[in-house]
CSV table of C-alpha atoms and ligand atoms in Angstrom, one decimal:
chain,number,residue,atom,x,y,z
A,218,MET,CA,-0.2,-0.1,0.3
A,219,ALA,CA,1.0,3.6,-0.6
A,220,ARG,CA,2.1,5.5,2.2
A,221,PRO,CA,-0.2,8.3,2.8
A,222,LEU,CA,0.2,11.9,1.8
A,223,ARG,CA,2.6,14.5,3.6
A,224,VAL,CA,1.1,17.8,4.3
A,225,ALA,CA,2.8,20.6,5.6
A,226,VAL,CA,-0.2,23.2,6.2
A,227,ILE,CA,1.4,26.9,6.8
A,228,GLY,CA,-0.7,29.4,8.9
A,229,GLY,CA,-3.1,27.8,11.8
A,230,GLY,CA,-6.3,30.2,11.2
A,231,ILE,CA,-9.6,28.7,10.6
A,232,GLY,CA,-8.8,27.8,6.8
A,233,GLY,CA,-5.6,26.0,7.7
A,234,LEU,CA,-7.2,24.1,10.9
A,235,ALA,CA,-9.9,23.5,8.2
A,236,ALA,CA,-7.6,22.4,6.0
A,237,ALA,CA,-5.9,20.0,8.5
A,238,ARG,CA,-9.2,18.4,9.9
A,239,ALA,CA,-10.4,17.6,6.2
A,240,LEU,CA,-7.2,16.0,5.2
A,241,LEU,CA,-6.3,13.9,8.5
A,242,MET,CA,-10.2,13.2,7.9
A,243,ARG,CA,-8.8,11.6,4.6
A,244,GLY,CA,-5.6,9.9,6.3
A,245,MET,CA,-3.4,11.7,5.4
A,246,GLU,CA,-0.3,13.0,7.3
A,247,VAL,CA,-0.6,16.4,8.6
A,248,THR,CA,1.7,18.9,9.9
A,249,VAL,CA,0.6,22.7,10.6
A,250,PHE,CA,3.1,25.4,11.2
A,251,GLU,CA,1.6,28.9,12.9
A,252,GLN,CA,4.1,32.1,13.4
A,253,ALA,CA,2.0,32.8,16.3
A,254,PRO,CA,3.1,31.3,20.0
A,255,ARG,CA,-0.4,30.5,20.9
A,256,LEU,CA,-3.8,30.3,18.7
A,257,SER,CA,-4.6,33.7,18.5
A,258,GLU,CA,-8.0,34.7,20.9
A,259,PHE,CA,-7.5,37.8,18.8
A,260,GLY,CA,-10.5,39.1,16.5
A,261,GLY,CA,-13.9,40.2,16.7
A,262,GLY,CA,-16.8,37.8,15.2
A,263,VAL,CA,-17.3,36.2,11.7
A,264,VAL,CA,-20.3,35.3,10.1
A,265,LEU,CA,-20.8,31.4,8.5
A,266,THR,CA,-23.6,31.6,5.9
A,267,PRO,CA,-25.2,28.8,4.6
A,268,ASN,CA,-22.8,27.1,2.3
A,269,ALA,CA,-19.6,27.6,5.3
A,270,LEU,CA,-22.1,25.5,7.3
A,271,THR,CA,-22.4,22.8,4.7
A,272,ALA,CA,-19.0,22.8,4.5
A,273,LEU,CA,-18.9,22.5,8.1
A,274,ARG,CA,-21.0,19.5,8.1
A,275,ALA,CA,-18.5,17.2,5.8
A,276,LEU,CA,-16.2,17.9,8.4
A,277,GLY,CA,-18.9,16.6,10.8
A,278,LEU,CA,-18.3,20.2,12.7
A,279,GLU,CA,-21.6,21.7,12.2
A,280,ASP,CA,-23.5,20.6,14.9
A,281,ARG,CA,-20.3,22.2,17.4
A,282,VAL,CA,-20.4,25.7,15.6
A,283,LEU,CA,-23.9,25.7,16.2
A,284,ALA,CA,-23.5,25.5,20.0
A,285,ASP,CA,-20.6,27.5,20.1
A,286,GLY,CA,-21.7,30.4,17.9
A,287,PHE,CA,-24.8,32.1,18.0
A,288,GLU,CA,-27.9,31.4,15.6
A,289,SER,CA,-30.2,34.3,15.1
A,290,LYS,CA,-33.2,33.2,13.2
A,291,SER,CA,-33.2,35.9,10.5
A,292,GLN,CA,-31.1,38.9,9.2
A,293,VAL,CA,-32.0,42.2,8.9
A,294,VAL,CA,-31.0,45.8,6.5
A,295,ARG,CA,-32.3,48.5,7.9
A,296,SER,CA,-31.8,52.7,7.4
A,297,TRP,CA,-28.9,54.5,8.9
A,298,ARG,CA,-31.0,57.1,10.3
A,299,SER,CA,-34.1,55.9,10.5
A,300,GLY,CA,-33.8,52.3,11.2
A,301,ARG,CA,-36.5,51.1,8.7
A,302,VAL,CA,-36.6,47.9,7.5
A,303,ILE,CA,-35.2,47.5,3.9
A,304,VAL,CA,-35.3,44.1,3.9
A,305,ARG,CA,-35.6,40.6,6.3
A,306,ASN,CA,-34.8,37.1,5.9
A,307,SER,CA,-35.5,34.7,8.0
A,308,PHE,CA,-32.8,32.0,8.4
A,309,ALA,CA,-35.8,29.2,8.2
A,310,SER,CA,-36.3,29.9,4.0
A,311,TYR,CA,-32.2,29.3,4.3
A,312,ARG,CA,-32.6,26.2,5.1
A,313,SER,CA,-35.3,25.4,2.9
A,314,MET,CA,-33.4,27.1,-0.1
A,315,PHE,CA,-30.1,26.1,1.1
A,316,GLY,CA,-29.9,23.8,3.5
A,317,ALA,CA,-28.6,25.4,6.2
A,318,THR,CA,-28.9,28.5,7.9
A,319,SER,CA,-26.2,31.0,8.7
A,320,CYS,CA,-24.8,32.0,12.7
A,321,SER,CA,-21.8,33.8,13.8
A,322,ILE,CA,-18.8,32.7,15.9
A,323,HIS,CA,-16.1,34.7,17.4
A,324,ARG,CA,-12.9,33.9,15.7
A,325,GLY,CA,-10.7,32.8,18.1
A,326,ASP,CA,-13.5,30.5,18.9
A,327,MET,CA,-13.5,29.1,15.8
A,328,GLN,CA,-9.6,28.9,15.6
A,329,LYS,CA,-9.9,27.0,19.3
A,330,LEU,CA,-12.6,24.7,17.6
A,331,LEU,CA,-10.8,23.3,14.9
A,332,ALA,CA,-7.9,23.0,16.8
A,333,GLU,CA,-9.2,20.3,19.0
A,334,PHE,CA,-9.1,18.1,16.0
A,335,VAL,CA,-5.7,18.2,14.9
A,336,PRO,CA,-3.3,16.2,17.1
A,337,GLU,CA,-1.2,18.3,19.7
A,338,ARG,CA,2.0,17.0,17.8
A,339,ASP,CA,1.1,18.3,14.4
A,340,LEU,CA,0.3,21.6,15.3
A,341,ARG,CA,3.8,23.4,15.5
A,342,LEU,CA,3.4,26.8,17.4
A,343,SER,CA,6.3,30.0,16.8
A,344,ALA,CA,6.9,28.6,13.5
A,345,ARG,CA,7.1,31.3,10.9
A,346,CYS,CA,7.6,30.4,7.3
A,347,THR,CA,9.6,32.4,5.2
A,348,GLU,CA,10.2,30.8,2.2
A,349,VAL,CA,8.9,27.9,0.2
A,350,ILE,CA,10.7,26.0,-2.9
A,351,PRO,CA,7.8,24.2,-4.5
A,352,GLY,CA,9.4,20.9,-6.5
A,353,PRO,CA,7.9,18.7,-8.7
A,354,ARG,CA,8.0,15.3,-6.3
A,355,GLY,CA,7.1,17.8,-2.9
A,356,ALA,CA,8.2,20.8,-1.7
A,357,VAL,CA,10.0,22.6,1.2
A,358,ALA,CA,9.3,25.3,3.7
A,359,ARG,CA,12.2,27.4,5.3
A,360,PHE,CA,11.0,29.0,9.1
A,361,ALA,CA,12.7,32.1,10.5
A,362,ASP,CA,14.5,29.9,13.1
A,363,GLY,CA,16.6,28.5,9.7
A,364,SER,CA,15.0,25.1,9.6
A,365,GLU,CA,13.3,23.4,7.1
A,366,VAL,CA,10.4,21.1,6.2
A,367,GLU,CA,10.3,18.7,3.2
A,368,ALA,CA,6.6,17.3,2.6
A,369,ASP,CA,4.6,16.3,-0.6
A,370,ILE,CA,2.4,19.0,-0.8
A,371,VAL,CA,3.1,22.7,0.9
A,372,LEU,CA,-0.5,24.4,1.7
A,373,GLY,CA,-0.2,28.0,2.4
A,374,ALA,CA,-3.1,29.1,4.5
A,375,ASP,CA,-1.2,32.0,5.8
A,376,GLY,CA,-3.6,34.8,5.6
A,377,ILE,CA,-3.7,38.4,3.7
A,378,HIS,CA,-0.2,39.0,4.2
A,379,SER,CA,1.2,35.6,2.7
A,380,ALA,CA,4.9,34.4,2.9
A,381,VAL,CA,4.2,31.7,0.7
A,382,ARG,CA,2.3,33.8,-2.2
A,383,THR,CA,5.3,36.2,-1.8
A,384,SER,CA,7.7,33.3,-2.6
A,385,LEU,CA,5.5,32.0,-5.3
A,386,PHE,CA,4.7,35.0,-7.0
A,387,GLY,CA,6.5,37.8,-5.9
A,388,PRO,CA,5.2,41.2,-3.4
A,389,GLU,CA,1.8,42.1,-4.5
A,390,ASN,CA,0.3,45.9,-4.9
A,391,PRO,CA,-3.1,46.1,-3.1
A,392,HIS,CA,-5.0,48.8,-3.5
A,393,PHE,CA,-6.4,51.0,-0.6
A,394,THR,CA,-10.1,50.9,-1.3
A,395,GLY,CA,-10.6,54.2,0.5
A,396,LEU,CA,-12.4,52.1,3.2
A,397,MET,CA,-11.7,51.5,6.8
A,398,CYS,CA,-13.2,49.8,9.4
A,399,TRP,CA,-14.3,49.8,13.4
A,400,ARG,CA,-14.8,46.7,15.1
A,401,GLY,CA,-15.6,45.5,18.7
A,402,LEU,CA,-17.1,43.4,21.2
A,403,VAL,CA,-19.6,44.5,23.4
A,404,ASP,CA,-21.0,42.7,27.1
A,405,PRO,CA,-25.1,43.1,26.4
A,406,ALA,CA,-25.3,43.6,29.8
A,407,ARG,CA,-23.7,46.8,29.6
A,408,LEU,CA,-26.9,48.2,27.0
A,409,PRO,CA,-30.3,48.5,27.8
A,410,PRO,CA,-32.4,45.9,27.7
A,411,GLY,CA,-33.7,44.5,24.6
A,412,LEU,CA,-32.0,47.1,23.0
A,413,VAL,CA,-30.4,44.9,20.1
A,414,ALA,CA,-32.5,42.1,18.6
A,415,PRO,CA,-31.2,38.6,18.0
A,416,GLU,CA,-30.8,39.4,14.6
A,417,GLN,CA,-27.9,40.1,11.9
A,418,THR,CA,-28.3,43.4,12.0
A,419,ALA,CA,-26.9,45.9,8.9
A,420,TRP,CA,-27.6,49.2,8.9
A,421,TRP,CA,-26.8,50.9,5.4
A,422,GLY,CA,-25.9,54.7,4.8
A,423,PRO,CA,-24.6,57.0,2.8
A,424,HIS,CA,-20.9,56.4,2.2
A,425,GLY,CA,-20.9,53.5,4.8
A,426,HIS,CA,-22.6,50.8,6.7
A,427,VAL,CA,-22.6,49.1,10.6
A,428,VAL,CA,-23.1,45.3,10.9
A,429,HIS,CA,-23.6,43.7,14.4
A,430,TYR,CA,-24.7,40.6,15.5
A,431,TYR,CA,-23.8,38.1,18.4
A,432,VAL,CA,-21.5,35.5,18.9
A,433,ARG,CA,-20.3,33.0,22.2
A,434,ARG,CA,-24.3,31.9,22.6
A,435,GLY,CA,-25.3,35.4,23.2
A,436,GLU,CA,-22.5,36.5,25.3
A,437,LEU,CA,-20.9,39.5,22.9
A,438,LEU,CA,-22.2,41.5,20.3
A,439,ASN,CA,-19.9,42.5,17.9
A,440,TRP,CA,-20.0,44.7,15.7
A,441,VAL,CA,-18.3,46.4,12.8
A,442,ALA,CA,-18.5,49.6,11.3
A,443,HIS,CA,-17.4,50.8,8.0
A,444,ILE,CA,-16.6,54.3,6.1
A,445,GLU,CA,-15.3,55.5,3.2
A,446,THR,CA,-12.5,57.9,4.0
A,447,ASP,CA,-9.4,59.4,2.6
A,448,SER,CA,-7.2,58.7,5.8
A,449,TRP,CA,-4.4,55.7,5.4
A,450,THR,CA,-4.3,53.4,7.9
A,451,GLU,CA,-3.0,49.4,8.8
A,452,GLU,CA,-3.8,46.5,7.3
A,453,SER,CA,-3.6,45.2,10.6
A,454,TRP,CA,-6.4,43.1,12.8
A,455,SER,CA,-4.9,44.6,16.2
A,456,THR,CA,-4.4,48.5,15.9
A,457,GLU,CA,-6.3,49.9,18.3
A,458,GLY,CA,-9.2,52.8,17.4
A,459,ASP,CA,-10.2,56.1,18.8
A,460,MET,CA,-13.8,55.7,20.5
A,461,ALA,CA,-14.2,60.0,19.8
A,462,GLU,CA,-13.2,59.7,16.5
A,463,LEU,CA,-15.6,56.5,15.7
A,464,LEU,CA,-18.5,58.8,17.5
A,465,GLU,CA,-17.8,61.7,15.6
A,466,THR,CA,-18.2,60.1,12.4
A,467,TYR,CA,-22.0,58.1,13.4
A,468,LYS,CA,-23.3,61.1,14.9
A,469,HIS,CA,-25.4,61.2,13.0
A,470,TRP,CA,-26.7,57.6,12.2
A,471,ASN,CA,-29.4,56.2,14.4
A,472,LYS,CA,-29.5,56.3,18.2
A,473,GLN,CA,-29.3,52.9,18.4
A,474,LEU,CA,-25.8,52.6,17.3
A,475,ARG,CA,-24.4,54.8,19.0
A,476,GLN,CA,-25.5,53.9,22.2
A,477,ILE,CA,-23.8,50.7,20.6
A,478,PHE,CA,-20.3,51.9,20.6
A,479,GLU,CA,-20.7,54.4,23.6
A,480,ALA,CA,-20.8,50.5,25.7
A,481,THR,CA,-17.7,49.5,24.4
A,482,GLU,CA,-14.5,49.2,26.1
A,483,ARG,CA,-12.3,49.0,23.1
A,484,CYS,CA,-12.2,49.1,19.6
A,485,TYR,CA,-10.1,48.2,16.6
A,486,LYS,CA,-9.4,50.3,13.8
A,487,TRP,CA,-8.2,48.6,9.7
A,488,ALA,CA,-8.0,49.6,6.0
A,489,LEU,CA,-9.7,48.0,3.5
A,490,TYR,CA,-6.8,46.9,0.4
A,491,ASP,CA,-8.1,45.2,-2.5
A,492,ARG,CA,-6.4,42.0,-4.2
A,493,ASP,CA,-7.4,41.3,-7.9
A,494,PRO,CA,-8.0,37.5,-8.8
A,495,LEU,CA,-5.2,35.8,-8.5
A,496,LYS,CA,-4.3,33.7,-12.4
A,497,SER,CA,-2.7,30.4,-11.0
A,498,TRP,CA,-2.9,29.4,-6.5
A,499,GLY,CA,0.1,27.3,-7.4
A,500,ARG,CA,3.7,25.8,-8.8
A,501,ASP,CA,4.7,21.8,-8.3
A,502,ARG,CA,3.5,21.0,-5.2
A,503,VAL,CA,2.8,24.1,-3.6
A,504,THR,CA,-0.7,26.1,-3.5
A,505,LEU,CA,-2.5,28.3,-1.7
A,506,LEU,CA,-6.0,28.2,0.9
A,507,GLY,CA,-8.2,30.8,2.3
A,508,ASP,CA,-7.2,34.8,2.5
A,509,SER,CA,-3.3,33.6,0.6
A,510,ALA,CA,-5.3,33.0,-2.3
A,511,HIS,CA,-8.4,35.0,-2.6
A,512,ALA,CA,-8.7,37.7,-0.2
A,513,MET,CA,-11.9,39.4,-0.4
A,514,LEU,CA,-13.2,42.9,0.8
A,515,PRO,CA,-16.1,41.5,3.9
A,516,TYR,CA,-19.3,42.6,2.5
A,517,LEU,CA,-20.5,39.0,1.1
A,518,ALA,CA,-19.3,37.7,4.6
A,519,GLN,CA,-17.5,35.3,2.9
A,520,GLY,CA,-13.6,35.1,4.3
A,521,ALA,CA,-13.9,32.5,6.4
A,522,GLY,CA,-16.6,30.6,4.2
A,523,GLN,CA,-14.5,30.2,1.0
A,524,SER,CA,-11.7,29.0,2.9
A,525,ILE,CA,-13.2,26.1,4.9
A,526,GLU,CA,-14.3,25.4,1.4
A,527,ASP,CA,-11.5,25.5,0.0
A,528,ALA,CA,-10.5,23.0,2.9
A,529,CYS,CA,-13.6,20.5,1.8
A,530,VAL,CA,-12.6,20.7,-2.0
A,531,LEU,CA,-8.8,20.2,-1.7
A,532,ALA,CA,-9.1,17.2,0.5
A,533,ASP,CA,-11.6,15.7,-1.7
A,534,VAL,CA,-9.7,15.7,-5.0
A,535,LEU,CA,-6.6,14.7,-3.3
A,536,ALA,CA,-8.2,11.4,-1.7
A,537,ARG,CA,-9.4,10.6,-4.8
A,538,THR,CA,-6.2,10.5,-6.8
A,539,PRO,CA,-3.9,9.9,-4.1
A,540,GLU,CA,-1.2,8.6,-7.1
A,541,ASP,CA,-1.4,11.5,-8.5
A,542,PRO,CA,-1.0,14.7,-6.9
A,543,ASP,CA,-0.2,17.2,-9.3
A,544,ALA,CA,-3.4,16.5,-11.0
A,545,ALA,CA,-5.4,16.8,-8.0
A,546,LEU,CA,-3.7,19.9,-7.5
A,547,LYS,CA,-4.4,21.3,-10.6
A,548,GLN,CA,-8.2,20.3,-10.2
A,549,TYR,CA,-8.6,21.8,-6.8
A,550,GLU,CA,-7.9,25.0,-8.8
A,551,ALA,CA,-9.6,24.5,-11.5
A,552,LEU,CA,-12.8,23.9,-9.5
A,553,ARG,CA,-12.1,26.7,-7.0
A,554,LEU,CA,-10.3,29.3,-8.5
A,555,PRO,CA,-13.7,30.6,-10.5
A,556,ARG,CA,-15.5,30.7,-7.9
A,557,THR,CA,-14.0,32.5,-5.3
A,558,SER,CA,-12.8,35.1,-8.0
A,559,LYS,CA,-16.6,35.3,-8.6
A,560,VAL,CA,-17.3,35.9,-5.0
A,561,GLN,CA,-13.9,38.8,-4.7
A,562,LEU,CA,-15.5,40.6,-7.8
A,563,GLY,CA,-19.0,40.2,-6.2
A,564,ALA,CA,-17.9,41.9,-2.8
A,565,ARG,CA,-16.7,44.9,-4.4
A,566,GLU,CA,-20.2,45.2,-5.9
A,567,ARG,CA,-21.6,45.0,-2.8
A,568,GLY,CA,-19.2,47.8,-1.6
A,569,ARG,CA,-20.6,50.4,-3.6
A,570,ILE,CA,-24.5,49.0,-3.2
A,571,ASN,CA,-24.3,49.5,0.6
A,572,HIS,CA,-23.0,52.7,0.3
A,573,LEU,CA,-24.5,54.9,-1.9
A,574,SER,CA,-24.7,58.1,-1.1
A,575,SER,CA,-27.0,59.7,-3.6
A,576,PRO,CA,-30.7,59.6,-1.8
A,577,TRP,CA,-32.4,59.3,-4.9
A,578,ASP,CA,-29.8,55.9,-5.9
A,579,ARG,CA,-31.0,54.8,-1.8
A,580,PHE,CA,-34.4,55.2,-3.2
A,581,LYS,CA,-33.9,53.0,-6.4
A,582,ARG,CA,-32.2,50.4,-4.8
A,583,ASP,CA,-34.5,49.9,-1.6
A,584,ALA,CA,-37.5,50.5,-3.9
A,585,ARG,CA,-36.1,47.4,-6.2
A,586,ILE,CA,-35.2,45.2,-3.3
A,587,ALA,CA,-39.6,45.4,-1.9
A,588,TRP,CA,-40.5,44.7,-6.1
A,589,ARG,CA,-38.0,41.7,-5.4
A,590,ARG,CA,-39.7,41.1,-1.7
A,591,TRP,CA,-43.5,40.9,-3.6
A,592,ARG,CA,-42.9,38.5,-6.0
A,593,GLY,CA,-41.7,36.3,-2.8
A,594,ALA,CA,-38.9,35.7,-0.8
A,595,LYS,CA,-37.8,33.2,-3.0
A,596,THR,CA,-36.9,35.0,-6.0
A,597,ALA,CA,-35.2,37.7,-3.8
A,598,LEU,CA,-32.9,34.7,-2.2
A,599,GLN,CA,-32.2,33.6,-5.8
A,600,GLU,CA,-29.6,35.9,-6.5
A,601,ILE,CA,-27.3,34.9,-3.6
A,602,ALA,CA,-28.6,31.1,-4.5
A,603,TRP,CA,-24.9,30.8,-5.8
A,604,ILE,CA,-22.9,31.4,-3.4
A,605,TYR,CA,-24.9,30.1,-0.6
A,606,GLY,CA,-26.3,26.9,-1.9
A,607,TYR,CA,-22.8,25.5,-3.3
A,608,ASN,CA,-21.7,22.2,-1.6
A,609,PRO,CA,-18.3,21.3,-1.6
A,610,GLN,CA,-18.9,17.4,-2.0
A,611,GLN,CA,-20.5,18.5,-5.3
A,612,PRO,CA,-18.6,21.7,-6.3
A,613,VAL,CA,-20.9,22.5,-9.0
A,614,VAL,CA,-23.0,26.0,-9.1
A,615,ALA,CA,-25.7,24.5,-7.0
A,616,GLN,CA,-29.7,25.3,-8.1
A,617,PRO,CA,-32.3,26.4,-5.2
B,893,FAD,C1,-5.6,38.0,14.2
B,893,FAD,C2,-6.8,37.8,13.2
B,893,FAD,C3,-7.5,38.5,13.7
B,893,FAD,C4,-9.2,38.4,12.5
B,893,FAD,N1,-10.1,39.2,13.2
B,893,FAD,C5,-11.1,38.6,12.0
B,893,FAD,C6,-12.3,39.8,12.4
B,893,FAD,O1,-12.2,40.4,13.3
B,893,FAD,N2,-13.5,39.6,11.7
B,893,FAD,C7,-13.5,39.0,10.3
B,893,FAD,O2,-14.2,38.5,9.7
B,893,FAD,N3,-12.2,38.3,10.1
B,893,FAD,C8,-10.9,38.2,10.9
B,893,FAD,N4,-10.0,37.9,10.5
B,893,FAD,C9,-9.7,37.2,8.8
B,893,FAD,C10,-10.4,36.2,9.1
B,893,FAD,O3,-10.3,34.7,10.1
B,893,FAD,C11,-10.1,35.5,7.6
B,893,FAD,O4,-10.3,36.6,6.5
B,893,FAD,C12,-10.9,34.1,7.4
B,893,FAD,O5,-11.2,33.3,8.4
B,893,FAD,C13,-10.0,33.1,6.4
B,893,FAD,O6,-9.0,33.0,7.1
B,893,FAD,P1,-7.7,32.5,6.6
B,893,FAD,O7,-7.4,31.2,7.7
B,893,FAD,O8,-7.2,31.9,5.1
B,893,FAD,O9,-6.4,33.3,7.3
B,893,FAD,P2,-6.5,34.0,8.7
B,893,FAD,O10,-7.5,33.6,9.5
B,893,FAD,O11,-5.9,35.2,9.0
B,893,FAD,O12,-5.1,32.8,9.1
B,893,FAD,C14,-4.0,32.9,8.9
B,893,FAD,C15,-2.5,32.4,9.5
B,893,FAD,O13,-1.4,31.9,9.4
B,893,FAD,C16,-0.9,32.8,10.6
B,893,FAD,N5,0.4,33.3,9.7
B,893,FAD,C17,0.7,34.6,8.5
B,893,FAD,N6,1.8,34.3,8.1
B,893,FAD,C18,2.8,33.1,9.1
B,893,FAD,C19,3.8,32.3,8.2
B,893,FAD,N7,4.4,33.3,7.6
B,893,FAD,N8,4.0,31.5,9.0
B,893,FAD,C20,3.2,30.7,9.4
B,893,FAD,N9,2.1,31.2,9.7
B,893,FAD,C21,1.6,32.2,9.3
B,893,FAD,C22,-1.4,33.9,10.7
B,893,FAD,O14,-1.3,34.0,12.4
B,893,FAD,C23,-2.9,33.3,11.2
B,893,FAD,O15,-2.9,32.3,12.2
B,893,FAD,C24,-8.9,37.8,11.3
B,893,FAD,C25,-7.5,37.2,11.2
B,893,FAD,C26,-6.0,37.3,12.0
B,893,FAD,C27,-4.9,36.6,11.4
């Protein structure tokens, strides 16, 4: 019997750990190399749409994620100042149309949960990859401490500033989108009772939008506030923001939002940079997965979901053709790259729609949404079916 494939996964974020889980389930030998000295508690909430939960089901983790996250009953979009409901979608209709619901989870909780399924000896911390060397029968990963690891396949799951991607394709030039975000987590006990309904909520306004939803079984409320700006900030998850600047920026927005911001002890800010889809994800025995392959704007809530889908598809193709990993890697890219590129571009377009500045354009947008709702909830959701209806075990566009 041929020996199992050895895969070195660079990066122990959601994508890397999901890949480890998927590959281990298929009997492969996996080692994850994570630069941080411990898995970080850092970060806020991530939304998992039905396609992400379908992918997690394939990894046997859907129920655990629903138990550790927060399952809202619906998603609502409100107008920035009045709070008027622009559209509300029940997640019961998601289940019937897409076969799964949507939930939100703290990034740290998700990372911890996924790490439970990687044996301790296969998760190497404080291992910062500096370079990869692809070869026709295997690949080598080099680390900051001077060590090297050789594997049949090296998978770059090392996020938006991927060293593996740089090693393959050289340094990139992301462009600043003119958008930045603040993010915070609030203990709901600090808010007036009943102020924030248990719904995934978005507030669309001129030049910006705000989203909030509960995570950690409702023990924390996560919010993210997006705004168009000329000021240039870092593309980092850990730069602390100034509460006074945040409150000044949103001073004309709905009072409820300002109450949420005022109850927040600490906020973080980061600038949004955009990347064009890559033409290829790898060379020889090295490939990419998650944000390293397809970093995207957050407007379709697909960052985590797309990386989990990648993990399922990669493990499937490698398990189907273990004797020919080169063909499997090509198939992985052929199955995943067109879809993730479309999601990257779709997220770009969604930003434009969310932030319309002219009242007339906003009126036309809201009227269009109302018209589609009037024709039926199913028709209204049809537009997003190509994302939400995807099943990584049948990786073609699912028809609802
Ligand atoms: C600290 C942090 C906080 C985040 N907070 C949020 C948030 O609040 N909301 C949200 O929606 N998304 C957040 N994200 C992004 C979100 O997790 C990802 O978009 C999504 O989950 C896709 O995951 P990924 O595994 O491809 O990348 P990531 O989640 O970015 O994971 C990449 C991992 O690779 C590691 N790494 C990077 N470079 C190297 C290297 N050279 N060698 C070894 N390891 C390396 C990183 O430490 C990280 O653990 C955050 C990401 C990070 C890293």
